[in-house]
PDB file of C-alpha atoms in Angstrom:
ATOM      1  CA  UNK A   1      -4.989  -7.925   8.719  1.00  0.00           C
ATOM      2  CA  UNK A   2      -5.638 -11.347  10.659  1.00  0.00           C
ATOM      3  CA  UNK A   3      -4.386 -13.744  13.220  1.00  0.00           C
ATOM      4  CA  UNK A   4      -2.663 -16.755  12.861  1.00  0.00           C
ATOM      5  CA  UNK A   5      -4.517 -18.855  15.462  1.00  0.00           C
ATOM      6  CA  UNK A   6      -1.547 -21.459  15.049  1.00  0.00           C
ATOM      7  CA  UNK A   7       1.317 -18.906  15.978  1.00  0.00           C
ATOM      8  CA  UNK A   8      -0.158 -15.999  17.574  1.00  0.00           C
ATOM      9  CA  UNK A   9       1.137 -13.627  14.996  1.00  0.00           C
ATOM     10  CA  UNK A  10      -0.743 -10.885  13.575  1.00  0.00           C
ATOM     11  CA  UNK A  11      -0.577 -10.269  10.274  1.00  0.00           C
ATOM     12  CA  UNK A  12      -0.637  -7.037   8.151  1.00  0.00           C
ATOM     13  CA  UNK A  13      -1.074  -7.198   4.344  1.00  0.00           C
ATOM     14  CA  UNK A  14       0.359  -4.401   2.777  1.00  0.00           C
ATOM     15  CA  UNK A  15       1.261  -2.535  -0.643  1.00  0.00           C
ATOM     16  CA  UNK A  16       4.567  -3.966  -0.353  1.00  0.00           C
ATOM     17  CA  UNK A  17       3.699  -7.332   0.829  1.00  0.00           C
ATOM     18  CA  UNK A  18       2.967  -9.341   4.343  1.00  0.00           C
ATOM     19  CA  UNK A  19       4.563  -8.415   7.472  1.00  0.00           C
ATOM     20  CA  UNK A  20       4.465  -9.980  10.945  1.00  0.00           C
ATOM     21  CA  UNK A  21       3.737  -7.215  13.462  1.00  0.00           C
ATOM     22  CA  UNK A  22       3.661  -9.011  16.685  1.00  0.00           C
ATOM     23  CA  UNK A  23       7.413  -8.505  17.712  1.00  0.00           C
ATOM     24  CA  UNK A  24       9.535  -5.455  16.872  1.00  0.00           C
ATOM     25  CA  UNK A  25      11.121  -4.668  14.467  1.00  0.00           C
ATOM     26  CA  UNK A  26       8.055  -6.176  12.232  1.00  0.00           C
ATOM     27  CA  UNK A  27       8.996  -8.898  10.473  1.00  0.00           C
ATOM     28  CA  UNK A  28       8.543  -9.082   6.530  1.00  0.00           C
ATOM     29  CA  UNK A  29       7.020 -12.779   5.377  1.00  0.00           C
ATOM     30  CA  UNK A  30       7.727 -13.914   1.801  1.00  0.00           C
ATOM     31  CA  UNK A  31       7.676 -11.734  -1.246  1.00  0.00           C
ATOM     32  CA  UNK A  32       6.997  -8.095  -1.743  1.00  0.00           C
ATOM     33  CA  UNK A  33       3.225  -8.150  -3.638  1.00  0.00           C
ATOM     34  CA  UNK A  34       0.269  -5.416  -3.378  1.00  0.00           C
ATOM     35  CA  UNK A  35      -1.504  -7.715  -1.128  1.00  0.00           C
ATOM     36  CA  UNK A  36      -4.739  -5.637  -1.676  1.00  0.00           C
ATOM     37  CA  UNK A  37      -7.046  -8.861  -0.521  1.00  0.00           C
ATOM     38  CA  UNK A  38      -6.204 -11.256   2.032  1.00  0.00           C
ATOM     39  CA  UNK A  39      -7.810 -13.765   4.719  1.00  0.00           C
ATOM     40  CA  UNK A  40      -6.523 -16.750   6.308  1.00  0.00           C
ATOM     41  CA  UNK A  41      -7.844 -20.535   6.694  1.00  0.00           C
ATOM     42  CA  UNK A  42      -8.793 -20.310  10.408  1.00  0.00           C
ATOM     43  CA  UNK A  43      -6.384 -23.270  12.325  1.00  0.00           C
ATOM     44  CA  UNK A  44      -4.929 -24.344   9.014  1.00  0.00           C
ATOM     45  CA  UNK A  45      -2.180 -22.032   8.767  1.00  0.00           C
ATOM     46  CA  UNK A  46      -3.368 -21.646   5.069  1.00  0.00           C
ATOM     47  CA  UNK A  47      -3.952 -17.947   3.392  1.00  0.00           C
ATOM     48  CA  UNK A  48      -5.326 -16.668   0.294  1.00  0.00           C
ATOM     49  CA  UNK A  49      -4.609 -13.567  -0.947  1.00  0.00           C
ATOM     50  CA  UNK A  50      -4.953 -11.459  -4.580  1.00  0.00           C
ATOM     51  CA  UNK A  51      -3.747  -8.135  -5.707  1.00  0.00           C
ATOM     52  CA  UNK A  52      -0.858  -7.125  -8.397  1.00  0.00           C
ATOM     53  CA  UNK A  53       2.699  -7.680  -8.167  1.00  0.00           C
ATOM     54  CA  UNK A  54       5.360  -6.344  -6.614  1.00  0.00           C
ATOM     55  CA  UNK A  55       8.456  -4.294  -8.811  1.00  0.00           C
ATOM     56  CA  UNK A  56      10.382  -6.728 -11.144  1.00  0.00           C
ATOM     57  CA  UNK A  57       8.128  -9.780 -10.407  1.00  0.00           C
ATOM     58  CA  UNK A  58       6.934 -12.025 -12.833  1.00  0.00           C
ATOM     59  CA  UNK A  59       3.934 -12.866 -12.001  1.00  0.00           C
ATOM     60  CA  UNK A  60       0.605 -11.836 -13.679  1.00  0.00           C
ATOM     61  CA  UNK A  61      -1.160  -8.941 -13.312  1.00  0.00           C
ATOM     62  CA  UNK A  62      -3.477  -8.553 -11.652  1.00  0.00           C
ATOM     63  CA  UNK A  63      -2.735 -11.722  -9.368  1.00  0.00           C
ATOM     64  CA  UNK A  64      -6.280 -13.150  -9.265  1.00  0.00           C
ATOM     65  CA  UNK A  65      -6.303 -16.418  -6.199  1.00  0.00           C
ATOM     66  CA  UNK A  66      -2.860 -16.876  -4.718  1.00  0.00           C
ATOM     67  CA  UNK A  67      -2.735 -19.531  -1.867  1.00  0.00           C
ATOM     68  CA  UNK A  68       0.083 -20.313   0.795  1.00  0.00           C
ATOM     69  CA  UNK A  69       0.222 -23.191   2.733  1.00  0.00           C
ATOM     70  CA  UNK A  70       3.589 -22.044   4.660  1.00  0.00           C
ATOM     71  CA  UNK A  71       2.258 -19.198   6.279  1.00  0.00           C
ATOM     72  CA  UNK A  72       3.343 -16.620   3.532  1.00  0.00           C
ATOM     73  CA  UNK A  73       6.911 -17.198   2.818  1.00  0.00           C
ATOM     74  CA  UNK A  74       5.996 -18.518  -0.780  1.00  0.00           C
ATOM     75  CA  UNK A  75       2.984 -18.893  -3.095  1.00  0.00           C
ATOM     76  CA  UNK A  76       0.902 -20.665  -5.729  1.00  0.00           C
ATOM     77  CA  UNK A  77      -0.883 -19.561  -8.476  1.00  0.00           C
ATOM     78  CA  UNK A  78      -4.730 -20.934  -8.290  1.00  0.00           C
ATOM     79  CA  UNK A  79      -7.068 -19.094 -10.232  1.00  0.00           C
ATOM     80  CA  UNK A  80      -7.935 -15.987 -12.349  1.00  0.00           C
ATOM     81  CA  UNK A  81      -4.953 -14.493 -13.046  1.00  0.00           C
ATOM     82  CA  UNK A  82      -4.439 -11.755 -15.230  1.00  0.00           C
ATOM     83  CA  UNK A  83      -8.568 -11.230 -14.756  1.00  0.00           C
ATOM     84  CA  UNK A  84      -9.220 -10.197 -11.069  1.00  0.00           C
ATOM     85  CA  UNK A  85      -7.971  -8.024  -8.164  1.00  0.00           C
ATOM     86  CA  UNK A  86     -10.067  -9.100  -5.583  1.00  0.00           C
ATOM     87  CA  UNK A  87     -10.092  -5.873  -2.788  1.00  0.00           C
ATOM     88  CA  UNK A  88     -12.853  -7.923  -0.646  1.00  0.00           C
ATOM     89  CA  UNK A  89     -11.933 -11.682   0.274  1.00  0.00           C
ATOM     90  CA  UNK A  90     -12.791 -14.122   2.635  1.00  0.00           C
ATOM     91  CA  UNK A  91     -13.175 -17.549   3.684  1.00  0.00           C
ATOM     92  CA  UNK A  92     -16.114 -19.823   4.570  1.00  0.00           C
ATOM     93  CA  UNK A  93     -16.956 -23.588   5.543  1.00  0.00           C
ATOM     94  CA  UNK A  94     -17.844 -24.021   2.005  1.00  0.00           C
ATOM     95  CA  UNK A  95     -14.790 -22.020   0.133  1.00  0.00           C
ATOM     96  CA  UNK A  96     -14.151 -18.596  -0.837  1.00  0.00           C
ATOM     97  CA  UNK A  97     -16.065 -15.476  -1.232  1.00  0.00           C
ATOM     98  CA  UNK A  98     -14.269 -12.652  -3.447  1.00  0.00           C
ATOM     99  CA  UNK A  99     -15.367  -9.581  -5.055  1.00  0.00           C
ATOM    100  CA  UNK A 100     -13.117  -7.833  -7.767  1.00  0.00           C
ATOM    101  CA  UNK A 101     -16.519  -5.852  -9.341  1.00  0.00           C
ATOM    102  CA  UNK A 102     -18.494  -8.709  -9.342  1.00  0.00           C
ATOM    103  CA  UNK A 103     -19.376 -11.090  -6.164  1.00  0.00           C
ATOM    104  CA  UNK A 104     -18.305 -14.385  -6.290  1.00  0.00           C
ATOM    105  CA  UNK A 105     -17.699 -17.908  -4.683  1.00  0.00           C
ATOM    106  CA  UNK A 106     -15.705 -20.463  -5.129  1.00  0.00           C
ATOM    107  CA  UNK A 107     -16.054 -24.242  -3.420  1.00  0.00           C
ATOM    108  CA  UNK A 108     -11.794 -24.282  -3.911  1.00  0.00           C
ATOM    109  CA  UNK A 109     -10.523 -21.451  -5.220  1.00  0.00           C
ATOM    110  CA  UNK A 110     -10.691 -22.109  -9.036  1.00  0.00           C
ATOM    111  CA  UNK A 111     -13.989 -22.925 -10.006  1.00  0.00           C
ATOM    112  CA  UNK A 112     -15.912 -19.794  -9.704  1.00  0.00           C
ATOM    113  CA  UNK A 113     -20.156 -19.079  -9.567  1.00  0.00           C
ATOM    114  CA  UNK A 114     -20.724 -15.273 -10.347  1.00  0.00           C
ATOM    115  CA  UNK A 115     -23.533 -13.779  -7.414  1.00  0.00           C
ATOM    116  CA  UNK A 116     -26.256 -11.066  -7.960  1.00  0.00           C
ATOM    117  CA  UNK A 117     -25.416  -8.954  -5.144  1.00  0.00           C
ATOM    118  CA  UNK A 118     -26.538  -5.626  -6.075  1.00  0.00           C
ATOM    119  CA  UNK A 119     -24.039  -4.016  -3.553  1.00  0.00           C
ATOM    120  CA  UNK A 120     -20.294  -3.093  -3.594  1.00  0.00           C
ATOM    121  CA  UNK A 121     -18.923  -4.722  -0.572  1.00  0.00           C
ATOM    122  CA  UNK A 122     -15.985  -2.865   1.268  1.00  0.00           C
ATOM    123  CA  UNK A 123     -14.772  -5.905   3.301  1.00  0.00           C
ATOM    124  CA  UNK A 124     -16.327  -9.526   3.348  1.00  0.00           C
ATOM    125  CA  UNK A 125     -15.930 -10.983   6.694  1.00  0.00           C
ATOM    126  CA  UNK A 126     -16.337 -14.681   6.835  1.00  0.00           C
ATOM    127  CA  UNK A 127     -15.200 -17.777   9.174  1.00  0.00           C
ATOM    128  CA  UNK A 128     -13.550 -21.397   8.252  1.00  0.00           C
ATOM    129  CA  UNK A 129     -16.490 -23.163  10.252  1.00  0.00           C
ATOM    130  CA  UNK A 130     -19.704 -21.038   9.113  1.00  0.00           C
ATOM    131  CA  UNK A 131     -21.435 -20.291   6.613  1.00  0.00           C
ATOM    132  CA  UNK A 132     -22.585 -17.103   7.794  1.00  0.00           C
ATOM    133  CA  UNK A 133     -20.725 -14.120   6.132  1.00  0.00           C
ATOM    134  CA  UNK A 134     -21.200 -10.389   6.556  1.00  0.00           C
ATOM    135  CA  UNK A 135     -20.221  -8.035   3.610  1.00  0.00           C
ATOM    136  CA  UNK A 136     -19.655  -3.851   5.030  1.00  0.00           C
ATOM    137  CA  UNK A 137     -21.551  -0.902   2.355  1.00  0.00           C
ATOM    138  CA  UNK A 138     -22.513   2.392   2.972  1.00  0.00           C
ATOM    139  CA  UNK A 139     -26.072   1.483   2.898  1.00  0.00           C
ATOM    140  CA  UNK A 140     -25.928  -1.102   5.373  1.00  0.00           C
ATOM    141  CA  UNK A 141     -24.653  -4.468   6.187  1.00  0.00           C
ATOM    142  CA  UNK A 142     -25.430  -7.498   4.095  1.00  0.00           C
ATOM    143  CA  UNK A 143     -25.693 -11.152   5.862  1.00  0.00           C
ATOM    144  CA  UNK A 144     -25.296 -14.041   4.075  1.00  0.00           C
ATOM    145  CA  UNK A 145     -26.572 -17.541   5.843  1.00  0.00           C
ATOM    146  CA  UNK A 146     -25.689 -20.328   2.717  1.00  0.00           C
ATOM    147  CA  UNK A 147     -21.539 -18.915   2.455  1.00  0.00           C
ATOM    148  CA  UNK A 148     -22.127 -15.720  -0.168  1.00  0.00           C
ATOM    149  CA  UNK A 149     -25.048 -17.257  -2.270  1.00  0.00           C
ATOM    150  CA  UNK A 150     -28.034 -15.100  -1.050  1.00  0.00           C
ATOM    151  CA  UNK A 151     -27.763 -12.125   0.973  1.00  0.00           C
ATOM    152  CA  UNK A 152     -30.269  -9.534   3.394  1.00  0.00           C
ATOM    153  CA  UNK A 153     -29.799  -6.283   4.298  1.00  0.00           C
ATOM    154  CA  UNK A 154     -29.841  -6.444   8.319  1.00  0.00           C
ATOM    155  CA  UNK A 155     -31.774  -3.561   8.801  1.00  0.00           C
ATOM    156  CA  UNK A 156     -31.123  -3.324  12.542  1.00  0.00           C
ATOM    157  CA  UNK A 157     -27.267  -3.523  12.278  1.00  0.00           C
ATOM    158  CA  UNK A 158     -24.995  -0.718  12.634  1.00  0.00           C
ATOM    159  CA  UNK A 159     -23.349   0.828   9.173  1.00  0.00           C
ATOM    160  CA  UNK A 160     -19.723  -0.048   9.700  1.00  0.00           C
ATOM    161  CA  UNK A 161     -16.979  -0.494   7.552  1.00  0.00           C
ATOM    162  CA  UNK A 162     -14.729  -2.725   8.329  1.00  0.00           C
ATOM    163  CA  UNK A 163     -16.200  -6.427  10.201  1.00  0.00           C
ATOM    164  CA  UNK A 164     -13.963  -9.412  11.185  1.00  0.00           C
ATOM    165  CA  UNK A 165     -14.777 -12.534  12.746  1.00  0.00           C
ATOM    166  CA  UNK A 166     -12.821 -13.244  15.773  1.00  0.00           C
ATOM    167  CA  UNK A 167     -14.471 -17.066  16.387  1.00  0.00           C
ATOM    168  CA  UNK A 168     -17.484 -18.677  14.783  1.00  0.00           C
ATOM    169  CA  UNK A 169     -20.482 -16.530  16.185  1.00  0.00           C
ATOM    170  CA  UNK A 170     -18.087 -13.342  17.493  1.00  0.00           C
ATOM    171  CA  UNK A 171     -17.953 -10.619  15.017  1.00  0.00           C
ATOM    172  CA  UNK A 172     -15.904  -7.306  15.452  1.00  0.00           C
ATOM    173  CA  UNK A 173     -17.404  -3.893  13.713  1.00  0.00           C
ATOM    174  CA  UNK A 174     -16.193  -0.797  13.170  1.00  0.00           C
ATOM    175  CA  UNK A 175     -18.237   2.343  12.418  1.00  0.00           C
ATOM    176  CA  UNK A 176     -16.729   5.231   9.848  1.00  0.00           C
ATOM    177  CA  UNK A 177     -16.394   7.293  12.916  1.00  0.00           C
ATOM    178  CA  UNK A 178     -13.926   4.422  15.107  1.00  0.00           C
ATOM    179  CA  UNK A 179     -17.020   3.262  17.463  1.00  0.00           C
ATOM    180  CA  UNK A 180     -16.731  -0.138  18.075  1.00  0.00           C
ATOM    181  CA  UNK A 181     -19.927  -2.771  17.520  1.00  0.00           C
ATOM    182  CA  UNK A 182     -19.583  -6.440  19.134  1.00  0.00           C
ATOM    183  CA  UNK A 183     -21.762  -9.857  18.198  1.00  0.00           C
ATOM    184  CA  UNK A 184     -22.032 -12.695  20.047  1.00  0.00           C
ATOM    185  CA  UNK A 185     -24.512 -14.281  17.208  1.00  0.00           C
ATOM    186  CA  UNK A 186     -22.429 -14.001  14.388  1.00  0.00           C
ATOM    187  CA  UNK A 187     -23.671 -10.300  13.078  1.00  0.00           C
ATOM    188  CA  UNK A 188     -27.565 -10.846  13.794  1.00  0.00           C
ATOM    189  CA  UNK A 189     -27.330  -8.407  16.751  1.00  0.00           C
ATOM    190  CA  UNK A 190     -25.145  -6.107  18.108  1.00  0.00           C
ATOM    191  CA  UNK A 191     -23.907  -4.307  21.108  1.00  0.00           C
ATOM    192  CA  UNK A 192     -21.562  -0.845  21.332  1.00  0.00           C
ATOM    193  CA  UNK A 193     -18.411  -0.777  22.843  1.00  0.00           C
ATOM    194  CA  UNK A 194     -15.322   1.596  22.897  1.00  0.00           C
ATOM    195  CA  UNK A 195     -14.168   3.466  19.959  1.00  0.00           C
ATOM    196  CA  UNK A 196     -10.676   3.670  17.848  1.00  0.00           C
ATOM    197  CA  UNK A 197      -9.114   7.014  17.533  1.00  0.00           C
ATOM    198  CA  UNK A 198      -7.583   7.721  14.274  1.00  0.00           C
ATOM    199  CA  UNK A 199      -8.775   6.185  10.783  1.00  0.00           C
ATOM    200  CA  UNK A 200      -8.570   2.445  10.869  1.00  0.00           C
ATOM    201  CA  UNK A 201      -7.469   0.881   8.103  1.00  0.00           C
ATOM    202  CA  UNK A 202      -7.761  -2.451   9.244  1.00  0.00           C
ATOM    203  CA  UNK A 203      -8.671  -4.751  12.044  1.00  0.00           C
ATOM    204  CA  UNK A 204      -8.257  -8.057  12.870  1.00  0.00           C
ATOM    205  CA  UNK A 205      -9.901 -10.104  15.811  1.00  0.00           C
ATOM    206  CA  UNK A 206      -9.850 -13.086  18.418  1.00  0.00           C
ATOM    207  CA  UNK A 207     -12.261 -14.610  20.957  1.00  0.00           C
ATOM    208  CA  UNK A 208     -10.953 -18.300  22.564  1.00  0.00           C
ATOM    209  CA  UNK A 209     -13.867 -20.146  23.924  1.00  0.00           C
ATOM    210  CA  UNK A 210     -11.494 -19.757  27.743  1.00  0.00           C
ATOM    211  CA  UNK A 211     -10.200 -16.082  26.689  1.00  0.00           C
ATOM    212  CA  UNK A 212     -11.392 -12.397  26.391  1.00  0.00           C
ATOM    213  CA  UNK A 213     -12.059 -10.643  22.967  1.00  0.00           C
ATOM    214  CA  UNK A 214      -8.778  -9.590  21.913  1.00  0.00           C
ATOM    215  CA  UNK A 215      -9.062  -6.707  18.866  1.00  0.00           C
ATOM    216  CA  UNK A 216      -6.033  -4.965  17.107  1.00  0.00           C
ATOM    217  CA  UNK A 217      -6.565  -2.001  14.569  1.00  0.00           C
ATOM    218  CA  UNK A 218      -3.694  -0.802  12.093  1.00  0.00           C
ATOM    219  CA  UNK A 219      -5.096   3.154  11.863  1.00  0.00           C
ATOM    220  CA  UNK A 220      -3.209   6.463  10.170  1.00  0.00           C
ATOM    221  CA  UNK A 221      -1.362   6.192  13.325  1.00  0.00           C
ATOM    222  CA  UNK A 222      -0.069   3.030  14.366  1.00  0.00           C
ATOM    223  CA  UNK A 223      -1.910  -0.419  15.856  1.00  0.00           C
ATOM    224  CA  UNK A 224      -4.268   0.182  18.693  1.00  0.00           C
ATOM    225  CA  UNK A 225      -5.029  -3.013  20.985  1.00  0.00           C
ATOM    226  CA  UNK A 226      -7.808  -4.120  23.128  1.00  0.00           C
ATOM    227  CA  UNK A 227      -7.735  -7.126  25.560  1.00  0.00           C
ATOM    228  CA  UNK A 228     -11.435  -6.042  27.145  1.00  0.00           C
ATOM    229  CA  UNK A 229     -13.781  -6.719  24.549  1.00  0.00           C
ATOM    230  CA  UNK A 230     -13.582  -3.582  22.291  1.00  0.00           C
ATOM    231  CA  UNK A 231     -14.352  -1.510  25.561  1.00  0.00           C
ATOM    232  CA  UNK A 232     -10.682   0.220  25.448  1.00  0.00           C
ATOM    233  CA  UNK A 233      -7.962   0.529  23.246  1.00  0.00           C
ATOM    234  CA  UNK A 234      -4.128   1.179  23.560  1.00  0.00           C
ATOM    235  CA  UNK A 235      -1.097   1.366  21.271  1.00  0.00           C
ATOM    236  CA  UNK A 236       0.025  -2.145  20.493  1.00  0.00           C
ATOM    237  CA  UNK A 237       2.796  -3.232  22.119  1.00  0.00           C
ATOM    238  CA  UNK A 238       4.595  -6.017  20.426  1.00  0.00           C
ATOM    239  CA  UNK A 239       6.721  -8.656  22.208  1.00  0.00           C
TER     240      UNK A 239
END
């Protein structure tokens, strides 16, 4: 799930491929792949992605790297097909961050440098203009400061499971049990807010230097919406 900051769409990668969500009916964008990682190029309109393919397509499986640089309708081949599935992906000042088993970075998407981690992330959460990125386990939450090459358990975090960046420092969390964690500092510290009902699957995030943080949530349910900060949340209400 993610924002286009060029278009104001948000995004939902899906099992059968990438849909816009901000009108109704939802829009479908390009063609039907498991999309099972995905992140965008923050202001660039570019997104990678990896997964398998769709039902008659002939591309390799699994996809490995797949970029776009016309915000989804079609896509290239970059790297590591055949090889990896990434489920966790993201995006940094310095390149990519995937993990399909092993943790790995990339300075452009084909040249890859295996990490020792010694954790399974669930989601990597990363930002175009840092190099900070923040990598969700059930132990805790792992901070990189050097874009995925060395990483620390922040012991005073929150455990949550899914974590988006919604501008360079501002960082969305979101326990196992819906409740909401805010940073201003780019996941050093943290503050509670509101909490999702249902089981989020998802979440995507915004914060304009002259705006509020905006948060969406695809859960069991539907999208839930909040336009105060993570405090509330309502069904989304496309245009």
């Amino acid at each position: 799930m993610a924002v286009n900051d060029e278009t104001g769409q948000i995004l939902l990668a899906t099992h059968e491929g990438l849909f816009d969500i901000s009108h109704t009916p939802a829009t479908k964008i390009g063609p039907t792949n498991d999309l099972m990682g995905f992140t965008t190029v923050h202001d660039e309109g570019i997104y990678y992605a990896s997964g398998h393919p769709g039902k008659d397509s002939a591309l390799p499986n699994p996809l490995g790297l797949i970029r776009s640089g016309d915000g989804g309708k079609t896509w290239v081949l970059l790297s590591r097909q055949r090889e990896s599935g990434f489920h966790a992906l993201t995006t940094t000042k310095n390149g990519v961050v995937a993990f399909d088993g092993t943790l790995m970075t990339s300075p452009d998407g084909q040249n890859w440098t295996p990490v020792t981690a010694g954790f399974t992330p669930a989601v990597l959460a990363g930002h175009t203009h840092s190099d900070t990125v923040l990598a969700t386990t059930p132990q805790g939450l792992q901070r990189s400061t050097d874009a995925g090459t060395t990483w620390t358990l922040n012991e005073s975090a929150p455990v949550v499971q899914y974590a988006v960046f919604a501008s360079t420092n501002h960082v969305v969390g979101v326990q196992p049990d819906g409740n909401v964690q805010v940073s201003a500092d780019s996941g050093a510290t943290w503050s509670s807010k509101g909490r999702i009902s249902g089981g989020v699957q998802a979440i995507t995030a915004v914060k304009k230097p002259d705006g509020p943080l905006r948060i969406w949530a695809a859960t069991a349910d539907g999208v839930e919406a909040s336009a105060d900060g993570g405090a509330t949340f309502a069904p989304y209400q496309p245009n």
